[in-house]
Coordinates of C-alpha atoms and ligand atoms in Angstrom, one line a residue:
M1 CA -19.8 -8.9 -0.8
F2 CA -19.7 -7.5 2.7
N3 CA -20.3 -10.4 5.1
K4 CA -18.8 -9.2 8.3
Q5 CA -20.7 -8.6 11.6
T6 CA -21.2 -5.0 12.5
I7 CA -21.8 -3.1 15.7
E8 CA -25.5 -3.5 15.2
D9 CA -25.2 -7.3 15.3
I10 CA -23.8 -7.5 18.8
V11 CA -24.6 -6.4 22.4
V12 CA -22.4 -3.5 23.5
T13 CA -24.3 -2.2 26.5
D14 CA -22.1 -2.2 29.6
K15 CA -19.3 -3.9 27.6
R16 CA -15.8 -2.5 27.4
V17 CA -15.5 -1.9 23.7
F18 CA -12.1 -1.5 22.1
C19 CA -12.7 0.6 19.0
R20 CA -9.9 1.1 16.5
V21 CA -10.4 4.4 14.7
D22 CA -8.2 6.4 12.3
F23 CA -7.4 9.6 14.2
N24 CA -4.2 10.1 12.1
V25 CA -5.1 13.8 11.6
P26 CA -2.7 16.7 10.7
I27 CA -1.8 18.6 13.9
D28 CA 0.3 21.8 13.6
K29 CA 3.1 22.9 15.9
K30 CA 0.7 24.6 18.3
G31 CA -1.3 21.4 18.7
I32 CA -4.2 22.7 16.5
I33 CA -5.9 20.0 14.4
T34 CA -5.9 21.4 10.9
D35 CA -8.2 18.9 9.2
D36 CA -10.8 17.0 11.4
T37 CA -12.3 14.9 8.5
R38 CA -11.2 11.6 10.0
I39 CA -12.4 12.5 13.5
R40 CA -15.9 13.4 12.1
A41 CA -15.9 10.3 10.0
A42 CA -15.8 8.1 13.1
L43 CA -18.6 10.0 14.9
P44 CA -21.5 7.8 13.8
T45 CA -19.9 4.7 15.3
I46 CA -18.8 6.6 18.5
S47 CA -22.2 8.1 19.0
Y48 CA -23.9 4.7 18.5
L49 CA -21.6 3.0 21.0
I50 CA -22.0 5.8 23.6
G51 CA -25.8 5.9 23.0
N52 CA -26.0 2.1 23.6
G53 CA -24.2 2.3 26.9
A54 CA -20.8 0.9 25.9
R55 CA -17.7 1.6 28.0
L56 CA -15.8 3.0 25.1
I57 CA -12.0 2.7 24.6
L58 CA -10.8 4.3 21.4
A59 CA -7.4 3.5 19.9
S60 CA -5.5 5.1 17.0
H61 CA -2.1 5.8 15.6
L62 CA -0.8 9.2 14.8
G63 CA 2.1 9.9 12.5
R64 CA 5.2 7.6 12.6
P65 CA 6.8 7.7 16.1
K66 CA 8.7 4.5 15.3
G67 CA 8.0 2.6 18.4
K68 CA 9.0 5.2 20.9
H69 CA 7.1 7.6 23.1
D70 CA 7.2 11.0 21.3
P71 CA 5.2 13.8 22.8
S72 CA 4.8 15.5 19.4
A73 CA 2.8 12.5 18.3
S74 CA 0.5 12.4 21.3
L75 CA -3.2 12.0 20.7
A76 CA -4.0 14.3 23.7
P77 CA -5.1 17.2 21.3
V78 CA -7.5 14.7 19.7
A79 CA -9.0 13.7 23.0
A80 CA -9.8 17.4 23.8
Y81 CA -11.1 18.0 20.3
L82 CA -13.4 14.9 20.3
G83 CA -14.6 15.9 23.8
A84 CA -15.7 19.2 22.4
L85 CA -17.5 17.6 19.5
L86 CA -19.3 15.0 21.7
G87 CA -20.0 17.5 24.5
Q88 CA -18.6 15.1 27.1
Q89 CA -15.3 14.4 28.6
V90 CA -12.9 12.1 26.7
I91 CA -10.4 10.6 29.2
M92 CA -6.9 10.7 27.9
A93 CA -5.0 7.5 28.9
P94 CA -1.3 7.8 29.6
D95 CA -0.4 4.9 27.3
C96 CA -2.3 2.2 25.4
I97 CA -1.1 -0.7 27.6
G98 CA 0.1 -1.0 31.2
A99 CA -1.3 -1.0 34.7
E100 CA -2.4 2.6 34.8
T101 CA -4.3 2.4 31.5
A102 CA -5.9 -0.9 32.6
A103 CA -7.1 0.6 35.8
L104 CA -8.7 3.5 33.9
A105 CA -10.4 1.0 31.5
E106 CA -11.7 -1.0 34.4
K107 CA -13.2 2.1 36.0
L108 CA -15.0 3.3 32.8
E109 CA -18.7 3.5 33.2
S110 CA -21.4 3.0 30.6
G111 CA -21.4 5.8 28.1
Q112 CA -18.0 7.1 29.1
V113 CA -15.2 7.4 26.6
M114 CA -11.4 7.0 26.9
L115 CA -8.8 7.6 24.2
L116 CA -5.7 5.4 24.4
E117 CA -2.3 7.0 23.7
N118 CA -0.8 6.5 20.2
V119 CA -0.5 2.7 19.6
R120 CA 2.7 3.3 17.5
F121 CA 4.6 4.4 20.7
H122 CA 5.2 0.6 20.8
S123 CA 7.0 -1.2 18.0
G124 CA 4.7 -4.2 18.7
E125 CA 2.0 -2.3 16.9
T126 CA 3.5 -2.2 13.4
D127 CA 5.3 -5.6 14.0
N128 CA 1.9 -7.1 14.8
D129 CA 3.5 -8.6 17.9
P130 CA 1.1 -11.2 19.4
A131 CA 2.2 -10.3 22.9
F132 CA 1.5 -6.6 22.3
A133 CA -1.9 -7.5 20.7
A134 CA -2.7 -9.7 23.8
Q135 CA -1.9 -6.7 26.1
L136 CA -4.3 -4.5 24.2
A137 CA -6.9 -7.2 24.2
T138 CA -6.9 -7.4 28.0
L139 CA -8.6 -3.9 28.1
A140 CA -11.9 -4.9 26.5
D141 CA -14.6 -7.5 25.9
V142 CA -15.6 -6.5 22.4
Y143 CA -13.5 -5.3 19.4
V144 CA -14.7 -2.8 16.8
N145 CA -12.7 -1.8 13.7
D146 CA -13.8 1.5 12.2
A147 CA -10.3 2.4 10.8
F148 CA -10.8 1.8 7.1
G149 CA -7.7 4.0 6.3
T150 CA -5.4 1.4 8.0
A151 CA -7.4 -1.8 7.1
H152 CA -4.8 -2.7 4.5
R153 CA -2.1 -3.0 7.3
A154 CA -1.8 -6.1 9.4
H155 CA -0.9 -4.3 12.7
A156 CA -1.6 -5.3 16.3
S157 CA -4.5 -3.0 16.8
T158 CA -6.0 -3.5 13.4
E159 CA -5.5 -7.3 12.9
G160 CA -3.7 -9.1 15.7
I161 CA -6.2 -8.1 18.4
A162 CA -9.2 -9.2 16.2
H163 CA -8.0 -12.8 16.6
I164 CA -8.1 -12.5 20.4
I165 CA -11.2 -10.5 21.2
K166 CA -14.4 -12.0 19.9
P167 CA -16.7 -10.8 18.6
A168 CA -14.7 -8.5 16.4
V169 CA -17.0 -6.4 14.2
A170 CA -17.0 -3.5 11.8
G171 CA -18.1 0.0 12.7
Y172 CA -20.3 2.2 10.4
L173 CA -17.4 3.9 8.6
M174 CA -15.8 0.6 7.7
Q175 CA -19.1 -0.9 6.6
N176 CA -19.9 2.2 4.5
E177 CA -16.5 2.3 2.8
L178 CA -16.7 -1.4 1.9
Q179 CA -20.3 -1.3 0.8
Y180 CA -19.8 1.7 -1.5
L181 CA -16.6 0.5 -3.0
G182 CA -17.9 -3.1 -3.2
S183 CA -21.3 -2.3 -4.8
A184 CA -19.7 0.0 -7.4
L185 CA -17.5 -2.9 -8.4
D186 CA -20.0 -5.7 -8.1
N187 CA -23.2 -4.2 -9.3
P188 CA -22.7 -0.8 -10.9
Q189 CA -25.4 1.3 -12.7
R190 CA -24.1 1.8 -16.2
P191 CA -22.4 3.5 -17.9
F192 CA -19.7 3.0 -15.3
I193 CA -16.7 5.2 -15.8
A194 CA -13.3 5.3 -14.0
I195 CA -11.3 8.4 -14.0
L196 CA -7.7 7.7 -13.3
G197 CA -4.9 10.2 -12.8
G198 CA -2.0 11.0 -10.5
A199 CA 1.6 10.8 -11.0
K200 CA 2.6 7.3 -12.1
V201 CA 1.2 4.4 -14.1
S202 CA 3.2 2.0 -12.1
D203 CA 1.2 2.9 -8.9
K204 CA -2.0 2.0 -10.6
I205 CA -1.4 -0.8 -13.1
T206 CA -3.2 -3.5 -11.0
V207 CA -6.1 -1.1 -10.5
I208 CA -6.4 -0.5 -14.2
E209 CA -6.3 -4.2 -15.0
K210 CA -9.0 -4.9 -12.4
L211 CA -11.2 -2.0 -13.6
L212 CA -10.9 -3.2 -17.2
E213 CA -13.1 -6.1 -16.1
K214 CA -15.8 -3.8 -14.7
V215 CA -16.0 -0.4 -16.4
D216 CA -17.4 0.8 -19.7
S217 CA -14.7 3.6 -20.1
I218 CA -11.6 4.9 -18.4
L219 CA -10.6 8.6 -18.6
I220 CA -6.9 9.0 -18.1
G221 CA -5.2 12.2 -17.0
G222 CA -2.4 13.4 -14.8
G223 CA 1.2 12.3 -15.1
M224 CA 0.3 8.7 -16.1
A225 CA -1.3 9.9 -19.3
Y226 CA 2.2 10.7 -20.8
T227 CA 3.4 7.1 -20.6
F228 CA 0.3 6.0 -22.5
L229 CA 0.7 8.8 -25.1
K230 CA 4.4 8.2 -25.6
A231 CA 3.7 4.4 -26.0
Q232 CA 1.5 5.3 -28.9
G233 CA 4.1 7.4 -30.5
V234 CA 3.1 10.9 -29.4
S235 CA 6.1 13.2 -28.5
V236 CA 5.5 14.4 -25.0
G237 CA 8.6 16.6 -24.4
S238 CA 10.0 16.3 -20.9
S239 CA 6.7 15.2 -19.3
L240 CA 6.7 12.5 -16.7
V241 CA 7.2 9.2 -18.5
E242 CA 8.0 5.8 -17.1
E243 CA 10.2 4.4 -19.9
D244 CA 10.1 0.9 -18.4
R245 CA 6.3 0.9 -18.6
L246 CA 5.8 1.7 -22.3
T247 CA 5.2 -1.9 -23.3
M248 CA 2.9 -2.4 -20.4
A249 CA 0.9 0.7 -21.4
L250 CA 0.4 -0.6 -24.9
D251 CA -0.6 -4.0 -23.5
L252 CA -3.3 -2.3 -21.3
L253 CA -4.6 -0.4 -24.3
D254 CA -4.8 -3.7 -26.2
Q255 CA -6.6 -5.4 -23.3
A256 CA -9.1 -2.6 -23.2
R257 CA -9.8 -2.9 -26.9
K258 CA -10.4 -6.7 -26.5
K259 CA -12.8 -6.0 -23.6
N260 CA -14.6 -3.3 -25.4
V261 CA -13.6 -0.7 -22.8
S262 CA -13.0 2.8 -24.2
I263 CA -9.9 4.4 -23.0
F264 CA -9.7 8.2 -23.3
L265 CA -6.4 10.0 -23.3
P266 CA -5.9 13.8 -23.2
D267 CA -5.9 15.5 -26.6
D268 CA -4.5 18.8 -25.3
H269 CA -2.4 20.0 -22.4
L270 CA -1.0 22.8 -20.4
V271 CA 2.7 22.5 -21.0
A272 CA 5.1 24.3 -18.7
E273 CA 8.8 25.2 -19.1
N274 CA 9.6 23.7 -15.7
F275 CA 8.0 22.0 -12.8
A276 CA 7.0 25.1 -10.8
A277 CA 3.9 27.0 -9.7
D278 CA 4.9 30.1 -11.6
S279 CA 6.4 28.5 -14.7
P280 CA 5.4 30.0 -18.0
F281 CA 3.1 27.6 -19.9
T282 CA 1.3 27.2 -23.2
M283 CA -1.7 25.2 -24.4
V284 CA -0.9 22.6 -27.0
C285 CA -2.5 19.7 -28.8
N286 CA -0.9 16.2 -29.0
D287 CA 0.9 17.0 -32.3
Q288 CA 2.4 20.3 -31.1
F289 CA 4.3 19.2 -28.0
P290 CA 7.4 21.3 -27.6
A291 CA 10.5 19.2 -27.0
A292 CA 11.4 20.9 -23.7
G293 CA 7.8 21.2 -22.4
M294 CA 6.3 19.3 -19.5
G295 CA 2.6 18.5 -19.5
L296 CA 1.2 19.5 -16.1
D297 CA -2.5 19.6 -16.7
I298 CA -5.1 18.5 -19.2
G299 CA -6.2 21.2 -21.7
P300 CA -9.7 22.7 -22.4
Q301 CA -10.6 20.3 -25.2
T302 CA -9.9 17.3 -23.0
I303 CA -11.9 18.9 -20.2
T304 CA -14.9 19.3 -22.5
T305 CA -14.6 15.6 -23.6
Y306 CA -14.2 14.3 -20.1
Q307 CA -17.1 16.5 -18.8
K308 CA -19.4 15.1 -21.4
Q309 CA -18.4 11.5 -20.5
I310 CA -19.1 12.3 -16.8
A311 CA -22.4 13.9 -17.6
S312 CA -23.6 10.7 -19.3
A313 CA -22.3 8.3 -16.6
R314 CA -24.4 6.6 -13.9
T315 CA -21.5 5.5 -11.8
V316 CA -18.1 7.2 -11.6
L317 CA -15.0 6.1 -9.6
W318 CA -12.3 8.7 -9.4
N319 CA -8.8 8.1 -8.3
G320 CA -5.9 10.6 -9.0
P321 CA -5.8 14.2 -10.0
M322 CA -5.8 15.3 -13.7
G323 CA -2.7 17.6 -13.2
V324 CA -0.4 19.1 -10.7
F325 CA -3.3 20.6 -8.8
E326 CA -1.1 21.7 -6.0
F327 CA -0.1 24.6 -8.3
D328 CA -3.1 26.8 -9.0
A329 CA -2.2 27.3 -12.6
F330 CA -2.4 23.5 -13.2
A331 CA -5.5 22.7 -11.1
K332 CA -8.1 23.5 -13.8
G333 CA -8.5 20.0 -15.2
T334 CA -8.8 18.5 -11.7
L335 CA -11.3 21.1 -10.6
A336 CA -13.3 20.7 -13.8
V337 CA -13.6 16.9 -13.1
A338 CA -14.7 17.7 -9.5
E339 CA -17.3 20.2 -10.8
A340 CA -18.6 17.8 -13.4
L341 CA -19.1 15.1 -10.8
A342 CA -20.7 17.6 -8.4
A343 CA -23.2 18.7 -11.1
S344 CA -24.0 15.1 -12.2
D345 CA -26.5 12.9 -10.3
C346 CA -24.4 9.8 -10.9
L347 CA -23.1 7.7 -8.0
S348 CA -19.7 9.3 -7.4
I349 CA -17.0 7.6 -5.4
I350 CA -13.7 9.4 -4.8
G351 CA -10.7 7.5 -3.5
G352 CA -7.1 8.5 -3.3
G353 CA -5.6 11.0 -0.8
D354 CA -4.8 13.6 -3.4
S355 CA -8.1 13.4 -5.3
V356 CA -9.9 13.8 -2.1
A357 CA -7.8 16.7 -1.1
A358 CA -8.6 18.3 -4.5
V359 CA -12.4 17.8 -3.9
N360 CA -12.1 19.3 -0.4
K361 CA -10.1 22.2 -1.7
A362 CA -12.9 22.9 -4.2
K363 CA -15.4 22.6 -1.3
L364 CA -17.4 20.1 -3.3
Q365 CA -17.2 17.2 -0.8
D366 CA -20.9 17.4 0.1
K367 CA -21.8 16.9 -3.6
M368 CA -20.2 13.5 -3.9
T369 CA -21.9 10.2 -3.1
H370 CA -18.9 8.8 -1.2
I371 CA -15.5 10.1 -0.3
S372 CA -13.2 7.4 0.9
T373 CA -11.2 8.2 4.0
G374 CA -8.5 5.7 3.0
G375 CA -6.3 6.3 0.0
G376 CA -4.1 3.3 0.3
A377 CA -6.8 1.0 1.6
S378 CA -9.2 1.9 -1.2
L379 CA -6.6 1.3 -3.9
E380 CA -5.8 -2.1 -2.4
F381 CA -9.5 -2.9 -2.3
L382 CA -9.9 -1.9 -5.9
E383 CA -6.9 -4.0 -6.8
G384 CA -8.9 -6.9 -5.4
K385 CA -6.6 -7.5 -2.5
A386 CA -8.0 -8.7 0.8
L387 CA -7.7 -6.1 3.6
P388 CA -6.2 -7.9 6.7
G389 CA -8.1 -5.6 9.1
V390 CA -11.4 -6.7 7.4
V391 CA -10.5 -10.4 7.0
A392 CA -9.9 -10.7 10.7
L393 CA -13.4 -9.6 11.7
S394 CA -16.1 -12.1 12.6
D395 CA -18.3 -13.3 9.7
K396 CA -22.0 -12.8 9.7
E397 CA -23.8 -15.8 11.1
Ligands
ADP1 P1 -4.1 10.0 -5.3 O1 -3.5 10.3 -4.0 O2 -5.4 10.7 -5.5 O3 -4.3 8.5 -5.5 P2 -1.6 10.1 -6.6 O4 -0.9 10.1 -5.3 O5 -1.5 8.9 -7.5 O6 -3.2 10.5 -6.4 O7 -1.1 11.3 -7.5 C1 -1.1 12.6 -7.1 C2 0.1 13.4 -7.6 O8 0.2 13.3 -9.0 C3 -0.1 14.8 -7.2 O9 1.0 15.2 -6.3 C4 0.1 15.5 -8.5 O10 0.9 16.7 -8.5 C5 0.8 14.5 -9.4 N1 0.5 14.8 -10.8 C6 -0.7 14.9 -11.5 N2 -0.5 15.2 -12.7 C7 0.8 15.3 -13.0 C8 1.6 15.6 -14.1 N3 1.1 15.9 -15.3 N4 3.0 15.5 -14.0 C9 3.5 15.3 -12.8 N5 2.8 15.0 -11.7 C10 1.5 15.0 -11.7
MG2 MG1 -1.4 10.3 -3.3

């Protein structure tokens, strides 16, 4: 249950508010932001804080500059972009710590916004160095964490600082993410279905085990399906199989049977000669798999079965594409799942970077109930792990 204080629980007016956001957006060589999803996702919190007269200091990381100042990882393009979205100036700080930045923070007036330079220009950020966190903390009176995407990392600006500045509270995005994911798990409308795909079983074993406690059915697709099929004796040619997980796959199927959870595996596939966008491919059922063929997408029969399941569900959690959707020829299964979810009035929650990318590519993002902005963080949450960036926030009174 979400029991942390939020921005609505505290006074922010005239306060210097340090707000950790996730502005880790893709920026091309010309400095153009090619996907602004994460910036827009932080707007409700930013607008609330500005509207309530906070002196707003935003902080984020961008890329992996490895503790050194790297102009190609500067957040300056984001300051300009955010300024245009907000219709007001966003002051770009020269750094995230130091005298010059401190002076700018001191001068900030109510309703003004400043963006700190990339916190990962200092190794103290990822090291969660207490001295670095203390330096960040000198800038502000209140701490807000709205960076769900990095909540699974204990870094100085996501965790360390929250022990120094109190109150430390959640922003709207953080609150939304935790409430949607949390209520799906704690109190789902049934039937509750999980759709799991992606490359490997090993990435998602803990999630599958946790979900077996919660869901009515699991639909499996993508590369991980082949380890399950092979474990059951199906020949899967040269498909992606994790040989060292075959026993585990059988054990998961057994656990599912005992818990009365139906597990669906693909009955048919698009099988390619090689792993390439333009590879010749055929459509085969489980008993016809060619020895040299590689399953790169679920087939039409499986699509029909999965669509029917989705149509009858009240809650659906989706993590991981049904095939190699990066290649258009093998994107059909993933698109079909996205379309079935869009057409259904179930509560749909999409987590996982690649599944979200697939939904965006199909332009169906507005038809989903909730799209998580944090692939890694949402997986760890679903695995039942505590997220350090959340744990460190002040509890509700
Ligand atoms: P997410 O980011 O949504 O959690 P993953 O990162 O676990 O998803 O997996 C996504 C990757 O899985 C994609 O790059 C996709 O190409 C790959 N994938 C899906 N199906 C297959 C398959 N049949 N064989 C090999 N790779 C696959
Ligand atoms: Mg991924």
